[in-house]
Short mmCIF file of C-alpha atoms and ligand atoms in Angstrom, two decimals:
data_model
loop_
_atom_site.label_atom_id
_atom_site.label_comp_id
_atom_site.label_asym_id
_atom_site.label_seq_id
_atom_site.Cartn_x
_atom_site.Cartn_y
_atom_site.Cartn_z
CA MET A 1 50.33 -43.67 -82.88
CA LEU A 2 48.99 -46.70 -81.67
CA ILE A 3 49.28 -50.17 -83.14
CA VAL A 4 46.45 -52.57 -81.87
CA MET A 5 47.11 -56.24 -82.31
CA GLN A 6 44.73 -58.82 -83.03
CA HIS A 7 43.24 -60.91 -80.14
CA GLY A 8 45.39 -63.89 -79.80
CA ALA A 9 48.56 -62.06 -81.46
CA THR A 10 51.67 -63.97 -80.50
CA GLN A 11 54.36 -62.68 -78.56
CA ASP A 12 56.59 -62.88 -82.06
CA GLU A 13 54.08 -60.82 -83.90
CA VAL A 14 54.16 -58.39 -81.38
CA LYS A 15 58.02 -58.16 -81.56
CA ARG A 16 58.09 -57.83 -85.18
CA VAL A 17 56.01 -54.70 -84.61
CA VAL A 18 58.23 -53.48 -81.92
CA ASP A 19 61.58 -54.28 -84.14
CA THR A 20 59.81 -52.49 -87.19
CA ILE A 21 59.15 -49.47 -85.06
CA GLN A 22 62.88 -49.39 -83.96
CA GLU A 23 64.06 -49.88 -87.39
CA LEU A 24 62.11 -46.79 -88.79
CA GLY A 25 63.85 -44.68 -85.73
CA TYR A 26 61.22 -44.72 -83.12
CA GLN A 27 60.47 -45.89 -79.86
CA ALA A 28 58.11 -48.59 -79.19
CA ARG A 29 56.21 -49.04 -76.01
CA PRO A 30 54.20 -52.51 -75.64
CA MET A 31 51.20 -52.49 -73.59
CA PRO A 32 49.51 -55.72 -72.84
CA GLY A 33 45.93 -55.18 -71.70
CA LYS A 34 43.21 -57.26 -70.46
CA GLN A 35 41.37 -56.72 -73.98
CA ARG A 36 44.04 -56.27 -76.44
CA THR A 37 47.89 -55.85 -76.86
CA ALA A 38 48.72 -52.59 -78.24
CA VAL A 39 52.39 -51.05 -79.13
CA GLY A 40 52.59 -47.48 -78.73
CA LEU A 41 54.86 -45.31 -81.18
CA VAL A 42 56.76 -42.75 -79.27
CA GLY A 43 58.39 -39.52 -81.31
CA ASN A 44 56.03 -39.39 -84.25
CA ASP A 45 57.29 -36.50 -86.25
CA GLY A 46 54.56 -37.05 -88.88
CA ARG A 47 56.85 -38.99 -91.40
CA VAL A 48 56.24 -42.50 -90.01
CA ASP A 49 55.96 -45.15 -93.06
CA GLU A 50 52.73 -46.88 -91.16
CA SER A 51 52.25 -49.10 -94.30
CA ARG A 52 55.15 -51.19 -93.13
CA ILE A 53 53.60 -51.49 -89.86
CA ALA A 54 49.97 -52.18 -91.13
CA ALA A 55 51.07 -55.05 -93.35
CA LEU A 56 52.65 -56.93 -90.21
CA PRO A 57 51.08 -59.96 -89.13
CA GLY A 58 48.93 -59.96 -86.17
CA VAL A 59 48.16 -55.99 -86.74
CA ARG A 60 44.37 -55.22 -86.61
CA GLU A 61 44.28 -51.51 -86.69
CA ILE A 62 46.18 -48.21 -86.62
CA ILE A 63 45.03 -45.62 -84.09
CA HIS A 64 46.17 -42.00 -84.32
CA VAL A 65 46.14 -40.26 -81.14
CA SER A 66 44.32 -36.99 -81.78
CA GLN A 67 45.43 -35.22 -78.63
CA PRO A 68 48.76 -33.08 -78.17
CA TYR A 69 49.44 -35.41 -75.25
CA LYS A 70 50.02 -38.91 -76.10
CA GLN A 71 50.89 -41.93 -73.36
CA VAL A 72 48.38 -40.10 -70.71
CA SER A 73 45.39 -39.88 -73.03
CA ARG A 74 42.66 -42.62 -72.81
CA GLU A 75 43.04 -43.11 -76.82
CA TRP A 76 46.31 -44.32 -75.80
CA LYS A 77 45.34 -46.48 -72.98
CA SER A 78 41.67 -47.12 -71.99
CA GLU A 79 42.07 -48.85 -68.41
CA ALA A 80 42.63 -46.71 -65.70
CA THR A 81 45.97 -46.35 -64.10
CA VAL A 82 46.25 -47.51 -60.46
CA VAL A 83 49.29 -46.40 -58.87
CA ARG A 84 50.46 -49.02 -56.50
CA LEU A 85 52.57 -47.66 -53.40
CA PRO A 86 53.95 -50.00 -50.81
CA GLY A 87 51.94 -51.66 -48.23
CA GLY A 88 49.39 -52.48 -50.93
CA ILE A 89 47.96 -48.86 -51.09
CA ALA A 90 46.41 -47.95 -54.47
CA ILE A 91 45.57 -44.85 -56.04
CA GLY A 92 43.30 -44.91 -59.19
CA GLY A 93 41.63 -48.15 -58.47
CA GLU A 94 38.13 -48.17 -56.37
CA GLY A 95 39.71 -47.14 -53.43
CA VAL A 96 39.74 -43.22 -52.10
CA VAL A 97 42.70 -42.22 -50.43
CA ALA A 98 43.22 -39.59 -48.06
CA MET A 99 46.14 -37.66 -47.69
CA ALA A 100 46.57 -35.10 -44.78
CA GLY A 101 48.92 -33.30 -42.85
CA PRO A 102 50.46 -29.70 -42.16
CA CYS A 103 51.21 -27.46 -44.93
CA SER A 104 54.81 -27.51 -43.78
CA VAL A 105 56.79 -29.60 -41.36
CA GLU A 106 57.69 -27.24 -38.29
CA SER A 107 59.08 -29.41 -35.56
CA GLU A 108 59.59 -33.02 -34.67
CA ARG A 109 56.54 -32.61 -32.13
CA GLN A 110 54.34 -30.90 -34.62
CA ILE A 111 54.73 -33.32 -37.59
CA ILE A 112 54.52 -36.41 -35.12
CA GLU A 113 51.32 -35.08 -33.43
CA ALA A 114 49.73 -34.13 -37.01
CA ALA A 115 50.76 -37.37 -38.48
CA GLN A 116 48.90 -39.22 -35.23
CA ALA A 117 45.55 -37.27 -35.57
CA VAL A 118 45.23 -37.57 -39.45
CA ARG A 119 46.20 -41.23 -39.09
CA ALA A 120 43.51 -41.43 -36.31
CA GLY A 121 41.18 -39.45 -38.61
CA GLY A 122 41.80 -42.17 -41.40
CA ALA A 123 44.07 -40.85 -43.80
CA ALA A 124 46.61 -43.16 -45.16
CA ILE A 125 49.13 -40.79 -46.36
CA LEU A 126 50.90 -37.91 -44.48
CA ARG A 127 51.55 -34.71 -46.53
CA GLY A 128 54.06 -32.16 -45.36
CA GLY A 129 56.41 -29.70 -47.15
CA ALA A 130 59.86 -29.80 -46.09
CA PHE A 131 60.91 -27.64 -49.14
CA LYS A 132 58.29 -24.87 -49.46
CA PRO A 133 57.82 -22.73 -52.68
CA ARG A 134 56.64 -19.65 -50.84
CA SER A 135 55.17 -16.42 -53.10
CA SER A 136 57.61 -14.20 -50.98
CA PRO A 137 61.13 -14.92 -50.12
CA TYR A 138 60.86 -13.53 -46.39
CA SER A 139 58.23 -16.45 -45.68
CA PHE A 140 59.06 -19.35 -44.11
CA GLN A 141 60.74 -21.46 -46.50
CA GLY A 142 60.74 -25.15 -44.65
CA LEU A 143 63.05 -26.74 -42.73
CA GLY A 144 64.76 -28.77 -45.83
CA LEU A 145 66.73 -31.91 -45.50
CA GLN A 146 65.76 -31.56 -41.44
CA GLY A 147 62.35 -31.64 -42.67
CA LEU A 148 62.77 -34.48 -44.51
CA LYS A 149 64.36 -36.70 -41.84
CA LEU A 150 61.18 -35.64 -39.25
CA LEU A 151 58.82 -36.96 -42.19
CA ALA A 152 60.41 -40.28 -42.28
CA ARG A 153 60.45 -40.29 -38.29
CA ALA A 154 56.49 -39.63 -38.64
CA ARG A 155 56.07 -42.44 -41.35
CA GLU A 156 58.22 -44.81 -38.93
CA GLU A 157 56.09 -43.91 -36.14
CA THR A 158 52.54 -44.20 -37.68
CA GLY A 159 52.97 -46.42 -40.75
CA LEU A 160 51.51 -43.61 -42.90
CA LEU A 161 53.12 -43.39 -46.26
CA LEU A 162 54.44 -40.11 -47.01
CA VAL A 163 54.04 -37.43 -49.96
CA THR A 164 56.40 -34.22 -50.16
CA GLU A 165 57.37 -31.67 -52.55
CA ALA A 166 60.63 -31.40 -54.34
CA ILE A 167 61.11 -27.91 -55.61
CA ASP A 168 63.98 -28.59 -57.53
CA PRO A 169 65.73 -31.09 -59.77
CA GLU A 170 68.53 -31.67 -56.92
CA GLY A 171 66.10 -31.92 -54.43
CA VAL A 172 64.29 -34.67 -56.49
CA ASP A 173 66.62 -37.50 -55.28
CA HIS A 174 66.56 -36.23 -51.33
CA VAL A 175 62.85 -36.48 -51.60
CA ALA A 176 62.69 -39.62 -53.51
CA GLU A 177 64.98 -41.25 -50.75
CA HIS A 178 62.46 -40.71 -48.04
CA ALA A 179 59.03 -39.95 -49.64
CA ASP A 180 56.37 -42.48 -51.18
CA ILE A 181 55.38 -39.95 -53.51
CA ILE A 182 57.18 -36.74 -54.90
CA GLN A 183 55.00 -33.93 -55.24
CA ILE A 184 55.70 -31.22 -57.82
CA GLY A 185 53.70 -27.99 -56.88
CA ALA A 186 51.53 -25.88 -58.78
CA ARG A 187 54.17 -23.27 -59.31
CA ASN A 188 56.64 -26.00 -60.48
CA MET A 189 54.03 -27.56 -62.84
CA GLN A 190 55.86 -26.53 -66.18
CA ASN A 191 59.26 -26.50 -64.77
CA PHE A 192 60.33 -28.89 -67.18
CA SER A 193 63.73 -29.59 -65.98
CA LEU A 194 62.24 -30.95 -62.74
CA LEU A 195 59.83 -32.84 -64.43
CA LYS A 196 62.29 -34.83 -66.40
CA ARG A 197 64.22 -35.52 -63.05
CA ALA A 198 61.16 -36.98 -61.33
CA GLY A 199 60.39 -38.66 -64.16
CA LYS A 200 63.48 -40.68 -63.69
CA ALA A 201 63.45 -40.65 -59.91
CA GLY A 202 61.82 -44.19 -59.66
CA LYS A 203 58.99 -43.15 -57.51
CA PRO A 204 55.42 -42.14 -58.13
CA VAL A 205 54.66 -38.48 -58.73
CA LEU A 206 51.68 -35.91 -57.63
CA LEU A 207 51.52 -33.56 -59.97
CA LYS A 208 49.42 -30.35 -58.95
CA ARG A 209 47.85 -28.35 -61.59
CA GLY A 210 49.49 -24.68 -62.24
CA LEU A 211 47.92 -21.71 -60.82
CA ALA A 212 46.77 -20.54 -64.21
CA ALA A 213 47.01 -23.94 -66.27
CA THR A 214 44.62 -25.30 -68.67
CA ILE A 215 43.94 -29.16 -68.13
CA THR A 216 45.51 -29.58 -71.83
CA GLU A 217 48.88 -28.09 -70.38
CA LEU A 218 48.27 -30.15 -66.85
CA LEU A 219 48.15 -33.23 -68.96
CA LEU A 220 51.27 -31.94 -71.28
CA SER A 221 53.08 -31.67 -68.23
CA ALA A 222 52.07 -35.27 -67.22
CA GLU A 223 53.48 -36.53 -70.86
CA TYR A 224 56.90 -35.10 -69.38
CA LEU A 225 56.90 -37.91 -66.78
CA LEU A 226 55.91 -40.46 -68.66
CA ALA A 227 58.18 -39.53 -71.44
CA GLU A 228 60.68 -40.30 -68.99
CA GLY A 229 59.53 -43.87 -68.27
CA ASN A 230 57.49 -43.13 -65.08
CA HIS A 231 54.15 -43.98 -65.38
CA ASP A 232 53.08 -43.81 -61.84
CA VAL A 233 51.58 -40.33 -61.94
CA ILE A 234 48.83 -39.02 -59.89
CA LEU A 235 47.33 -35.73 -60.89
CA CYS A 236 45.89 -33.14 -58.71
CA GLU A 237 43.20 -30.02 -58.82
CA ARG A 238 43.94 -27.57 -56.57
CA GLY A 239 42.23 -24.49 -57.85
CA ILE A 240 43.01 -22.03 -60.16
CA ARG A 241 43.12 -17.98 -60.29
CA GLY A 242 40.01 -16.48 -60.59
CA PHE A 243 38.67 -12.65 -60.72
CA ASP A 244 36.63 -13.46 -57.59
CA SER A 245 38.38 -12.64 -54.26
CA SER A 246 36.17 -14.61 -52.10
CA THR A 247 38.15 -17.65 -51.95
CA ARG A 248 42.03 -17.81 -52.71
CA ASN A 249 41.43 -19.96 -55.64
CA VAL A 250 38.64 -21.16 -58.03
CA PHE A 251 38.14 -25.17 -57.17
CA ASP A 252 37.66 -26.69 -60.56
CA VAL A 253 35.53 -29.51 -59.53
CA THR A 254 35.04 -29.80 -63.22
CA ALA A 255 38.16 -30.95 -63.67
CA ILE A 256 37.98 -34.28 -62.04
CA PRO A 257 35.54 -36.10 -64.73
CA VAL A 258 37.10 -33.94 -67.24
CA VAL A 259 40.64 -35.61 -66.40
CA HIS A 260 38.82 -38.97 -66.26
CA SER A 261 37.62 -38.58 -69.63
CA LEU A 262 40.51 -37.60 -71.19
CA SER A 263 43.27 -39.39 -69.40
CA HIS A 264 43.55 -42.82 -67.62
CA LEU A 265 45.81 -41.25 -64.73
CA PRO A 266 44.19 -40.82 -61.53
CA ILE A 267 43.45 -37.59 -60.08
CA ILE A 268 43.00 -36.33 -56.62
CA ALA A 269 41.74 -32.92 -55.18
CA ASP A 270 43.04 -30.22 -53.02
CA PRO A 271 40.27 -28.41 -51.69
CA SER A 272 42.83 -26.83 -49.09
CA HIS A 273 44.78 -24.52 -51.62
CA GLY A 274 41.53 -24.59 -53.87
CA THR A 275 39.60 -22.41 -51.49
CA GLY A 276 42.23 -21.15 -48.90
CA ARG A 277 39.39 -20.77 -46.14
CA ARG A 278 39.21 -23.59 -43.68
CA ASP A 279 35.17 -23.55 -43.48
CA LYS A 280 34.95 -24.21 -47.19
CA VAL A 281 37.46 -27.10 -47.44
CA ILE A 282 35.04 -29.46 -46.07
CA PRO A 283 32.19 -28.85 -48.46
CA MET A 284 34.85 -28.93 -51.38
CA ALA A 285 36.34 -32.27 -50.29
CA ARG A 286 32.86 -33.82 -50.11
CA ALA A 287 32.13 -32.34 -53.57
CA ALA A 288 35.45 -33.65 -55.13
CA VAL A 289 34.82 -37.09 -53.73
CA ALA A 290 31.59 -37.08 -55.23
CA ALA A 291 32.67 -36.01 -58.48
CA GLY A 292 34.92 -39.21 -58.54
CA ALA A 293 38.33 -37.94 -57.51
CA ASP A 294 40.59 -40.78 -56.65
CA GLY A 295 41.69 -39.23 -53.29
CA ILE A 296 41.97 -35.82 -51.29
CA ILE A 297 45.04 -34.08 -49.95
CA VAL A 298 43.99 -31.76 -47.01
CA GLU A 299 45.96 -29.52 -44.91
CA VAL A 300 45.37 -30.51 -41.14
CA HIS A 301 47.46 -28.83 -38.26
CA PRO A 302 47.22 -29.71 -34.37
CA THR A 303 47.25 -25.92 -33.83
CA PRO A 304 46.31 -24.03 -37.21
CA ASP A 305 46.18 -20.70 -35.64
CA ARG A 306 50.09 -21.00 -34.83
CA ALA A 307 51.04 -22.50 -38.42
CA LEU A 308 53.99 -21.25 -40.15
CA SER A 309 52.34 -21.62 -43.43
CA ASP A 310 48.95 -21.84 -44.62
CA GLY A 311 47.07 -21.75 -41.09
CA ALA A 312 43.75 -20.31 -42.19
CA GLN A 313 43.14 -23.00 -44.82
CA SER A 314 44.31 -25.78 -42.35
CA LEU A 315 41.85 -27.94 -40.59
CA TYR A 316 41.66 -28.65 -36.85
CA PRO A 317 42.10 -32.61 -36.37
CA GLU A 318 38.59 -32.97 -34.90
CA GLN A 319 37.30 -31.41 -38.35
CA PHE A 320 39.40 -33.66 -40.47
CA THR A 321 37.96 -36.74 -38.45
CA ASP A 322 34.49 -35.47 -39.26
CA LEU A 323 35.29 -34.86 -42.87
CA MET A 324 36.39 -38.31 -43.06
CA ARG A 325 33.22 -39.74 -41.74
CA GLN A 326 31.19 -37.85 -44.11
CA VAL A 327 33.44 -39.07 -47.17
CA ARG A 328 33.13 -42.61 -46.30
CA VAL A 329 29.33 -42.21 -46.65
CA ILE A 330 29.91 -40.35 -50.23
CA ALA A 331 32.56 -42.83 -51.46
CA GLU A 332 29.93 -45.92 -50.58
CA ALA A 333 27.33 -44.05 -52.11
CA ILE A 334 29.27 -43.98 -55.72
CA ASP A 335 30.40 -47.56 -54.79
CA ARG A 336 33.82 -46.86 -53.81
CA HIS A 337 35.57 -47.25 -50.38
CA VAL A 338 38.07 -45.08 -48.27
CA VAL A 339 41.39 -46.82 -48.35
CA GLU A 340 42.44 -47.62 -44.69
CA PRO A 341 45.95 -46.53 -43.47
CA LEU A 342 48.51 -49.38 -42.97
CA SER A 343 48.48 -51.00 -39.74
CA ALA A 344 52.38 -50.89 -39.66
CA PRO A 345 55.33 -49.11 -41.48
CA VAL A 346 56.67 -50.60 -44.51
CA GLY A 347 60.23 -49.80 -46.17
CA ALA A 348 60.31 -46.69 -48.29
C1 LIG B 401 51.38 -27.32 -51.14
O1 LIG B 401 51.16 -28.23 -50.95
O2 LIG B 401 51.48 -27.02 -49.60
C2 LIG B 401 51.34 -26.24 -51.99
C3 LIG B 401 52.37 -25.56 -51.80
O3 LIG B 401 50.41 -26.35 -53.05
P1 LIG B 401 50.28 -25.58 -54.58
O4 LIG B 401 51.76 -26.25 -55.10
O5 LIG B 401 49.16 -26.50 -54.80
O6 LIG B 401 50.26 -24.54 -53.93
MN1 LIG B 402 50.23 -25.19 -48.01
#
């Protein structure tokens, strides 16, 4: 439930609404906006005596949020959320942000080379997994804490910000220590204890769509993060299971405008996992930006043929540079621009 205040309602009037919500036993989330101040009521169990709130001075109207998710919905907050990262890099505004790097951190040399290459191509954020959720227990599982340290070194060396995955609640704190964005992978989209921990980590979260998740389920998972007080959430379309084996997944480009209409949260696209084939990554990245994605996350490896994971979908550095050249043109055609990398590292 959303209580919309009259234009020009006073601080005292807003406070009275907040106090009343709390007296009724619910949580209040005041949201000052450009057009209006609204106060969200969290935890509505259907027994709220709304007449008490409606009668308060300064209240214009009460809106019932019709979606199963509340705080992530456009009904709750009409203005787009802009996730602000160190150094002034923002996701969800006019800029289109490129995140790129290898699937996994494999060695110091590999991650530094990859970071330098993607920075030269125009990425602002380095990706690379230190903790890898692999389908097979016999596949490379990542370098763990050592991988995080190598990522931090690459960040220091290049000025790129860092996104990397946490696969369990304990790992969230380690990742939060080094990364600018905590990634929750597709396989963990509905790992609710992980989501709750990430919601408290104090760092933005990149939440990837589950392998067979509906958009409603993706938004409900994001709701877990907001419910814990973390509003810096970036969603990611990364392809879903289909019946056709021509590609690894079906890259659902439609999810981008659908999410933008249902939610105020930014959404980026992962055409690498979305297609699983190097030659399909570039066209789908272009399509995603044209469809309004707030960014792309792309796997790039200095030597894809020797990659320990996802080599077949990893771009060669030159391909990434070409892609970014095209993405800049597409972004401009829709009145956006590609966000440049920082010139110097900033504190994590
Ligand atoms: C990844 O980003 O390397 C990854 C494992 O992605 P996803 O969770 O989308 O499969
Ligand atoms: Mn991967």
